[in-house]
Coordinates of C-alpha atoms in Angstrom, one line a residue:
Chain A
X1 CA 51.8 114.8 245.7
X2 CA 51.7 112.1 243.1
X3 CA 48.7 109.9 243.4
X4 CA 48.7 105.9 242.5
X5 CA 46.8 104.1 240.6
X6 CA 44.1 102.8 242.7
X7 CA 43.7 106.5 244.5
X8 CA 42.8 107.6 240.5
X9 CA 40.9 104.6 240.2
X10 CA 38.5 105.5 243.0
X11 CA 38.9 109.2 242.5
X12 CA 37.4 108.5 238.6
X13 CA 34.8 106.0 240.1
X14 CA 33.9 109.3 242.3
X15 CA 33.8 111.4 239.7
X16 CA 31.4 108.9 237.5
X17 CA 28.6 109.2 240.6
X18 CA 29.2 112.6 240.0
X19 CA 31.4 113.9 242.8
X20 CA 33.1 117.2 241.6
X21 CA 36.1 117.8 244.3
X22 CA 37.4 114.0 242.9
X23 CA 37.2 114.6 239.6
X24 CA 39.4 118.2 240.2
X25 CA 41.7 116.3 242.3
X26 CA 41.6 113.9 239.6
X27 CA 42.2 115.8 236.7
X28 CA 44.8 117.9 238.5
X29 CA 46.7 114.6 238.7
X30 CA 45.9 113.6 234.9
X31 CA 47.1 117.1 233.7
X32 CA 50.6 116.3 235.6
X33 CA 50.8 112.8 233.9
X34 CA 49.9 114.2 230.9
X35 CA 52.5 116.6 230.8
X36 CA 54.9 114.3 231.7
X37 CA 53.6 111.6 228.5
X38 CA 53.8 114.2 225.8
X39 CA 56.7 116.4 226.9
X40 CA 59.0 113.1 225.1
X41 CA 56.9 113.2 222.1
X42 CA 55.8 116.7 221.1
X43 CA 57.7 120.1 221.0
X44 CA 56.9 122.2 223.6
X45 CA 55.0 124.9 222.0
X46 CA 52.2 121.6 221.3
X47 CA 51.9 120.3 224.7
X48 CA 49.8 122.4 226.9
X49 CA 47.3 122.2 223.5
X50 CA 47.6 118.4 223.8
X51 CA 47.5 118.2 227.3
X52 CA 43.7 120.5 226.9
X53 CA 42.4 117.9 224.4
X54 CA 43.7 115.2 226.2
X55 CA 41.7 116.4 229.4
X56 CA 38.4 117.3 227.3
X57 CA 39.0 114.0 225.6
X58 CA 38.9 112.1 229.5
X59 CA 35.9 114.5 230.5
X60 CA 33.9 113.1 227.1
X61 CA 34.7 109.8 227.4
X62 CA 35.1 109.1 231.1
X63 CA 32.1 106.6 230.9
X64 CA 34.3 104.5 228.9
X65 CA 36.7 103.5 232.0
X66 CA 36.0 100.4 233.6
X67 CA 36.0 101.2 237.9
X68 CA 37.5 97.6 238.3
X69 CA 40.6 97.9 235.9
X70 CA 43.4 100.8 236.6
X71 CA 43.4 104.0 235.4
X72 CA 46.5 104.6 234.0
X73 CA 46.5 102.3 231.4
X74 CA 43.3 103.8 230.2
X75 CA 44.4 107.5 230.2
X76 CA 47.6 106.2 228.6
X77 CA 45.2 104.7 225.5
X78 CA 43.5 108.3 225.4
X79 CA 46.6 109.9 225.2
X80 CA 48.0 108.0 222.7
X81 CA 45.3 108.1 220.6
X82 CA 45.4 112.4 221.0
X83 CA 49.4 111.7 220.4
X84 CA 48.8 110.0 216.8
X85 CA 45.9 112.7 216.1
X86 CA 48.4 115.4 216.2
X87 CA 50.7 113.5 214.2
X88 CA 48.5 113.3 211.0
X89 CA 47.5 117.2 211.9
X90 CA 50.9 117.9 211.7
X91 CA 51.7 116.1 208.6
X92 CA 49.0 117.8 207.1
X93 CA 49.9 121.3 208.2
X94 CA 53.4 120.0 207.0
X95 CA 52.7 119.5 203.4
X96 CA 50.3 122.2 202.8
X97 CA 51.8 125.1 200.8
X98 CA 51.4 128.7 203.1
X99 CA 51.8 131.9 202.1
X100 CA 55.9 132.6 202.9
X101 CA 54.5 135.3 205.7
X102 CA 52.4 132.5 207.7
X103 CA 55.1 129.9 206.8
X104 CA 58.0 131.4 208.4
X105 CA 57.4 132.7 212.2
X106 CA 56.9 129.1 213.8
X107 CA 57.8 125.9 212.0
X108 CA 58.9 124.4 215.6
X109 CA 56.1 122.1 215.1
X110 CA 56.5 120.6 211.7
X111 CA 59.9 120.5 212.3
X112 CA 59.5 118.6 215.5
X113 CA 57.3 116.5 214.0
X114 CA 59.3 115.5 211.0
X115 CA 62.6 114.8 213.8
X116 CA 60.1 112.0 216.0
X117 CA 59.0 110.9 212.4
X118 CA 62.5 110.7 210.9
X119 CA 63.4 108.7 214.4
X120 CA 60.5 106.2 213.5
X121 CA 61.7 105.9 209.9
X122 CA 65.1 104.8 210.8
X123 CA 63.6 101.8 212.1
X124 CA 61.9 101.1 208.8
X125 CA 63.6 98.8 206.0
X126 CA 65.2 101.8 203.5
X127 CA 63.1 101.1 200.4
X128 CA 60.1 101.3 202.6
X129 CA 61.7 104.5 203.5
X130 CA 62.8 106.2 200.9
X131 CA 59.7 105.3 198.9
X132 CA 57.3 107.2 202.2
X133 CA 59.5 109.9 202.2
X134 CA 59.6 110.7 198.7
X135 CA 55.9 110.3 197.7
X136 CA 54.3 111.3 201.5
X137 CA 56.6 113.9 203.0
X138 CA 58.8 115.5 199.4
X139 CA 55.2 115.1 197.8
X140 CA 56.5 113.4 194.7
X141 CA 54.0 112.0 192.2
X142 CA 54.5 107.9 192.0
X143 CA 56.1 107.7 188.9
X144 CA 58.8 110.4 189.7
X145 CA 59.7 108.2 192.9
X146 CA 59.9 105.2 190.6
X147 CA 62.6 107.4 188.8
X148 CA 64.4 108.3 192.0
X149 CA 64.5 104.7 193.1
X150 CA 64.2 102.3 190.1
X151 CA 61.7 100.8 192.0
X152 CA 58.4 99.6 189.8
X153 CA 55.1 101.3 190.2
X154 CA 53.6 98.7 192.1
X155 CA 56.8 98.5 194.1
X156 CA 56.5 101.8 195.2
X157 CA 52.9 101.4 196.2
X158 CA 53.6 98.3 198.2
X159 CA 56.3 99.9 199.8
X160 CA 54.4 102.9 201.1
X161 CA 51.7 101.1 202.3
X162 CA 53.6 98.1 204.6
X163 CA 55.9 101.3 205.5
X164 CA 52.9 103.3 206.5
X165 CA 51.5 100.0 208.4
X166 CA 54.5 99.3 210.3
X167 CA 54.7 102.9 211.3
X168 CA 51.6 102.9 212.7
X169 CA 52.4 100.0 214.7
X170 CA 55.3 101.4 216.0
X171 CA 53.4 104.3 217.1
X172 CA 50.6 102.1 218.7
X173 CA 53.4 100.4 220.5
X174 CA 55.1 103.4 221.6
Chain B
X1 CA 53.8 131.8 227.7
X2 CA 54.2 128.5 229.7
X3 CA 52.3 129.8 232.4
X4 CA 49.9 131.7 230.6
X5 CA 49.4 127.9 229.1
X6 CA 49.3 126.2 232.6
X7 CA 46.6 128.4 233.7
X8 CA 44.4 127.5 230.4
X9 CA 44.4 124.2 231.6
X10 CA 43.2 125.2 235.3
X11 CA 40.6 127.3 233.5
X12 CA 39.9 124.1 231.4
X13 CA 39.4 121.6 234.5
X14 CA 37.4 124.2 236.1
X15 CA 35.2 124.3 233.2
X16 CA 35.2 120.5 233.0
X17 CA 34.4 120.1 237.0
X18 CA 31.6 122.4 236.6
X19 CA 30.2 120.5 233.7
X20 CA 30.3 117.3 235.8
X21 CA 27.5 115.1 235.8
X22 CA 27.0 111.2 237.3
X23 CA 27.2 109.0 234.2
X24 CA 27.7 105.4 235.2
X25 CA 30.5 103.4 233.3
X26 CA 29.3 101.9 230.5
X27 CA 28.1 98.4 230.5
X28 CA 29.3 95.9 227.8
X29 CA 26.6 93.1 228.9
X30 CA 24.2 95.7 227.4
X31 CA 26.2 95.7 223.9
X32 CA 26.2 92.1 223.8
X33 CA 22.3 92.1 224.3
X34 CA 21.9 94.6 221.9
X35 CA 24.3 92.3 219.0
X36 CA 22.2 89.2 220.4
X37 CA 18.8 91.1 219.7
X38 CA 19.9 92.7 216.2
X39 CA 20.5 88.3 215.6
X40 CA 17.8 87.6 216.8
X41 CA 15.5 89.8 214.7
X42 CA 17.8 88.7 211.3
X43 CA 17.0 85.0 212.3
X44 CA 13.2 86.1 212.4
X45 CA 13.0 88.3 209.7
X46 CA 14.8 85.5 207.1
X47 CA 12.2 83.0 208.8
X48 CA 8.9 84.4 207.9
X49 CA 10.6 85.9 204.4
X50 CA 11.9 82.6 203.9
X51 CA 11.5 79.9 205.5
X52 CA 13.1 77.5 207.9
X53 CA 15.2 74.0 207.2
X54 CA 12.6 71.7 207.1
X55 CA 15.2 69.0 209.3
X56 CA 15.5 71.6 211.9
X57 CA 11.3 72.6 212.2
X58 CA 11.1 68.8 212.0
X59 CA 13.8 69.0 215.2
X60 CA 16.5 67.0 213.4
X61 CA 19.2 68.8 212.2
X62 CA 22.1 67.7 210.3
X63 CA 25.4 67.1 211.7
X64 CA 26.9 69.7 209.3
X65 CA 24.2 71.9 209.9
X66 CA 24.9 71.7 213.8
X67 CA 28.9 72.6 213.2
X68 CA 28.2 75.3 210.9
X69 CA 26.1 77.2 212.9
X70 CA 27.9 76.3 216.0
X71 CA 31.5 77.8 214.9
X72 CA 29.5 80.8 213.2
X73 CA 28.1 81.5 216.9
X74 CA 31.4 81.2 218.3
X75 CA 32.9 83.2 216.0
X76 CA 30.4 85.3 216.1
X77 CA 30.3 85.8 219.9
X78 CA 34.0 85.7 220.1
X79 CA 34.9 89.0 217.7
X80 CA 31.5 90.6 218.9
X81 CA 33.4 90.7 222.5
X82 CA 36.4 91.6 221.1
X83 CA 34.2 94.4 218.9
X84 CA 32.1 95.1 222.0
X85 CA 35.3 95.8 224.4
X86 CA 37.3 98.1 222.0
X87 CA 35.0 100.8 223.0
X88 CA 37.1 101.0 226.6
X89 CA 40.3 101.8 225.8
X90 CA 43.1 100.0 228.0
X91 CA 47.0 99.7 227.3
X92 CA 48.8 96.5 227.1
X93 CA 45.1 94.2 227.5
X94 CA 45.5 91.7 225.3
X95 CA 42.0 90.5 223.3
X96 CA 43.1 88.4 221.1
X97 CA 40.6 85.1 221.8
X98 CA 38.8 86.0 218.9
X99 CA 41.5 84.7 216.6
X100 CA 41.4 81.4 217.6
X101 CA 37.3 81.3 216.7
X102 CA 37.9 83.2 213.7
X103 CA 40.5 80.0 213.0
X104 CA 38.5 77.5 214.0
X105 CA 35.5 78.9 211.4
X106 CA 38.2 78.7 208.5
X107 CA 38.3 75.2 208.9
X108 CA 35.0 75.4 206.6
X109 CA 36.4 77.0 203.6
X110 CA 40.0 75.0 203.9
X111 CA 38.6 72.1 204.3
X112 CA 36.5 72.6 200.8
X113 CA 39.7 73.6 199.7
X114 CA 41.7 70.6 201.0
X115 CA 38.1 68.0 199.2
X116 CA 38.9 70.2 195.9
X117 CA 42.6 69.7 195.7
X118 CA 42.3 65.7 196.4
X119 CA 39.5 65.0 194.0
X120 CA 41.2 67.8 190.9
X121 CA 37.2 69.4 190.8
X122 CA 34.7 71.1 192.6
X123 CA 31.3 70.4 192.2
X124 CA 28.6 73.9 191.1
X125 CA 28.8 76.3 193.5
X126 CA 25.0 76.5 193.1
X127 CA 25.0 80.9 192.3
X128 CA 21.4 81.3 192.4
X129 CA 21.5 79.9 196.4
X130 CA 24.9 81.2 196.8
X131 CA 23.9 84.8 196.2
X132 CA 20.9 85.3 198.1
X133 CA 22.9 83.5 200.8
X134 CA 25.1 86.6 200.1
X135 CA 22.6 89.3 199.8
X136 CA 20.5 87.8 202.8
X137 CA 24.0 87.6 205.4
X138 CA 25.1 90.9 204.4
X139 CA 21.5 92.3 205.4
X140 CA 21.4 90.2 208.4
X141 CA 24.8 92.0 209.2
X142 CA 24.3 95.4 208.8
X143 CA 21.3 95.5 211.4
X144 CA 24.4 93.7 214.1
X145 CA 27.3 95.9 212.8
X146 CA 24.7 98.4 213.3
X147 CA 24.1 97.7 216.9
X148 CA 28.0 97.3 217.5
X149 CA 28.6 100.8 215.8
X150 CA 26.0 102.4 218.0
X151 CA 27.9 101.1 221.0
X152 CA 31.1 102.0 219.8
X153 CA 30.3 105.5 219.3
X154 CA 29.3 106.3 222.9
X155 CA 33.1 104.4 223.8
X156 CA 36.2 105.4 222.9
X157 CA 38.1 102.4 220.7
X158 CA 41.4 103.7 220.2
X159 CA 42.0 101.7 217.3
X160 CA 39.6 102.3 215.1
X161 CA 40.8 99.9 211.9
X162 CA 41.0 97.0 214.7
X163 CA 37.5 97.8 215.3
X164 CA 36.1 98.2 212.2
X165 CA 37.4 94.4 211.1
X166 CA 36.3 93.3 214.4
X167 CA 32.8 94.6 213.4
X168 CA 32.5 93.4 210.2
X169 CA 33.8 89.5 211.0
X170 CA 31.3 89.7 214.0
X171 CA 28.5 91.0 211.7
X172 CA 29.2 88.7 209.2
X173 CA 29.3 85.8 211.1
X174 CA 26.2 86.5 213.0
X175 CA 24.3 87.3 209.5
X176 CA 25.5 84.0 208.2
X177 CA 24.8 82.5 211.4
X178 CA 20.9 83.9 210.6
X179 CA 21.1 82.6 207.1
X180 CA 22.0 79.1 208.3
X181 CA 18.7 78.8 209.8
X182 CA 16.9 78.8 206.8
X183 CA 19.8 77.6 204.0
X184 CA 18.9 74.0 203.0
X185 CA 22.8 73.4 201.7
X186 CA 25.1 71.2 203.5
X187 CA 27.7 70.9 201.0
X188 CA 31.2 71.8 202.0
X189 CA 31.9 73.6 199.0
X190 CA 28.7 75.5 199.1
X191 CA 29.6 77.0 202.8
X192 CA 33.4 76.9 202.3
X193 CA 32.9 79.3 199.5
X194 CA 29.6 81.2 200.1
X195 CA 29.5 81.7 204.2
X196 CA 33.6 82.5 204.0
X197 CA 32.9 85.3 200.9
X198 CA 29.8 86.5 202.9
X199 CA 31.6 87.1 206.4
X200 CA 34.8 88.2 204.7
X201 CA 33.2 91.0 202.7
X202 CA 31.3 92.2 205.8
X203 CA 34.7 92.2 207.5
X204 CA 36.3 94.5 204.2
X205 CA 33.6 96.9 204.9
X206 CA 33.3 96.8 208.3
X207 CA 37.2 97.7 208.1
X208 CA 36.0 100.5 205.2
X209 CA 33.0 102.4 206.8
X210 CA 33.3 101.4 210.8
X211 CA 36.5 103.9 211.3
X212 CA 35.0 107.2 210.1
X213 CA 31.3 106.2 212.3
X214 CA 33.4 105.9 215.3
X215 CA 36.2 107.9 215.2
X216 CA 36.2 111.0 218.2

């Protein structure tokens, strides 16, 4: 049974006095809500991982909620925040050469990743674009993007950086 | 492999359940005493190092005097709330009050600017005064970005380059806001120029060093 928000409300101001049964109950009901928030952003072979942080992240930080505003809203906030996390992990993992017998048995994550990030960049005007792909993901140097693009040096720069901004807006609004 | 994954959660909120101890929510009035303290000691410190204005000791402070500090407090307490309530995460609240304060401070250094442009010059911006103004309001601000940064840490600001400008315009203004006290200068120019590049630079490396203190 689903609860609502004020039932997780009280449940969390429970388990702030330090009453164990509501904060199980509660995090029961968090690990369902989390499931459902990540299954539409990560692949699947991520989200019981980020669905772990995400509950050790609420156990850590559970002084931070506020008894008199709702709780989703504030487990949504810790989510996202574990969402982006995983994101620049990813993207890390992602351009990191491996060894070809680590690299091949599971690149459902970076591919997955690169799909949700190739979605965001649609959105993005295409010189902003092309200039974050080829520097940040193809791992270009500067000047050979300025090459590809016959954009100028500073261009490029300036490009990456309101393309990187507006990214992470996107994914703040998200 | 899905199950195997569902039950490491269980095993995970059983751990957490069993680590459960009462912590009461955290309380932002404290923060807020804590940023009004860290001012407090600034304003004293800056008194007995240098001094008061002799029109305020002699109770009769200048008109200028009385708007700068007042929109540096504002400003101050405005983005110190704003600072101060990033620690509790929340979707969708909208904090965005400190803007307007920050605006209303700006009308300092614009309206320099707007003097400068009518009369084709600006006067000496008085270097020697201007830079321990900046030295002193930097100090000032690191011991209030210091009491924001503590709180921050024991929160969870999901935005961490939001907080870190939030700090450093709220440090920076209340440092300033401790300079005033003391700074003799009432010309436009001096505090368009010297109070906006003193708050503004706190704000650059509030942005720079806040993120990596607070980030969890």
């Amino acid at each position: 049974m689903e609860a609502d928000d004020t039932s997780l409300s009280r449940l969390m101001a429970l388990a702030q006095k330090g009453d164990r049964r509501a904060y199980a109950a509660l995090l029961e009901q968090c690990a369902r809500w989390l499931r459902r928030f990540y299954a539409r952003r990560v692949p699947p072979s991520a989200l019981e991982d980020l669905v772990q942080e995400s509950l050790m992240s609420v156990h850590r930080k559970r002084d931070s909620f506020d008894p008199a505003r709702p709780f989703l809203p504030w487990l949504a906030a810790i989510a996202r925040y574990r969402w982006v996390d995983h994101l620049r992990r990813v993207y890390r993992l992602d351009e990191t050469e491996l060894p070809v017998e680590i690299a091949c048995p599971d690149e459902g994550d970076a591919i997955a990743a690169k799909v949700s990030i190739d979605r965001l960049m649609a959105m993005l005007p295409p010189k902003q674009a092309d200039a974050i792909r080829l520097v940040k993901i193809e791992g270009l140097s500067v000047d050979e993007a300025c090459a590809r693009t016959g954009q100028s040096e500073s261009l490029v720069k300036v490009n990456i950086h309101r393309g990187l901004k507006k990214l992470s807006a996107m994914i703040g609004k998200a | 492999m899905n199950e195997t994954r569902h039950m490491s959660a269980e095993r995970i909120i059983d751990g957490l359940v069993a680590d459960l101890v009462a912590r009461p929510p955290l309380r932002p009035g404290r923060a807020m005493m804590g940023v009004a303290a860290a001012t407090l000691a600034a304003c004293l410190v800056l008194a007995l190092g240098l001094g008061v204005r002799a029109d305020l000791l002699g109770g009769r402070p200048s008109a200028t005097f009385l708007l700068r500090e007042g929109l540096l407090a504002l400003m101050g307490i405005a983005t110190g709330l704003a600072a101060i309530a990033a620690a509790r995460p929340a979707v969708g609240a909208d904090r965005d009050g400190w803007k307007w304060a920050t605006g209303a401070a700006a009308l300092f250094p614009l309206a320099a600017l707007a003097r400068a442009l009518m009369n084709g010059t600006m006067p000496a911006l008085q270097p020697e005064s201007g830079l321990l103004c900046l030295g002193s309001s930097l100090g000032s601000a690191l011991a209030v970005g210091t009491a924001i940064v503590l709180w921050l840490r024991r929160g969870a600001p999901t935005s961490l380059a939001r907080a870190g400008w939030l700090t450093g315009l709220a440090a920076g203004s209340l440092g300033c806001f401790a300079y005033g006290m003391r700074c003799p200068i009432d010309s436009i120019y001096y505090i368009g120029f010297w109070y906006s590049l003193s708050t503004l630079t706190a704000a650059v490396i509030g942005r720079i060093a806040v993120p990596r203190l607070v980030r969890w």
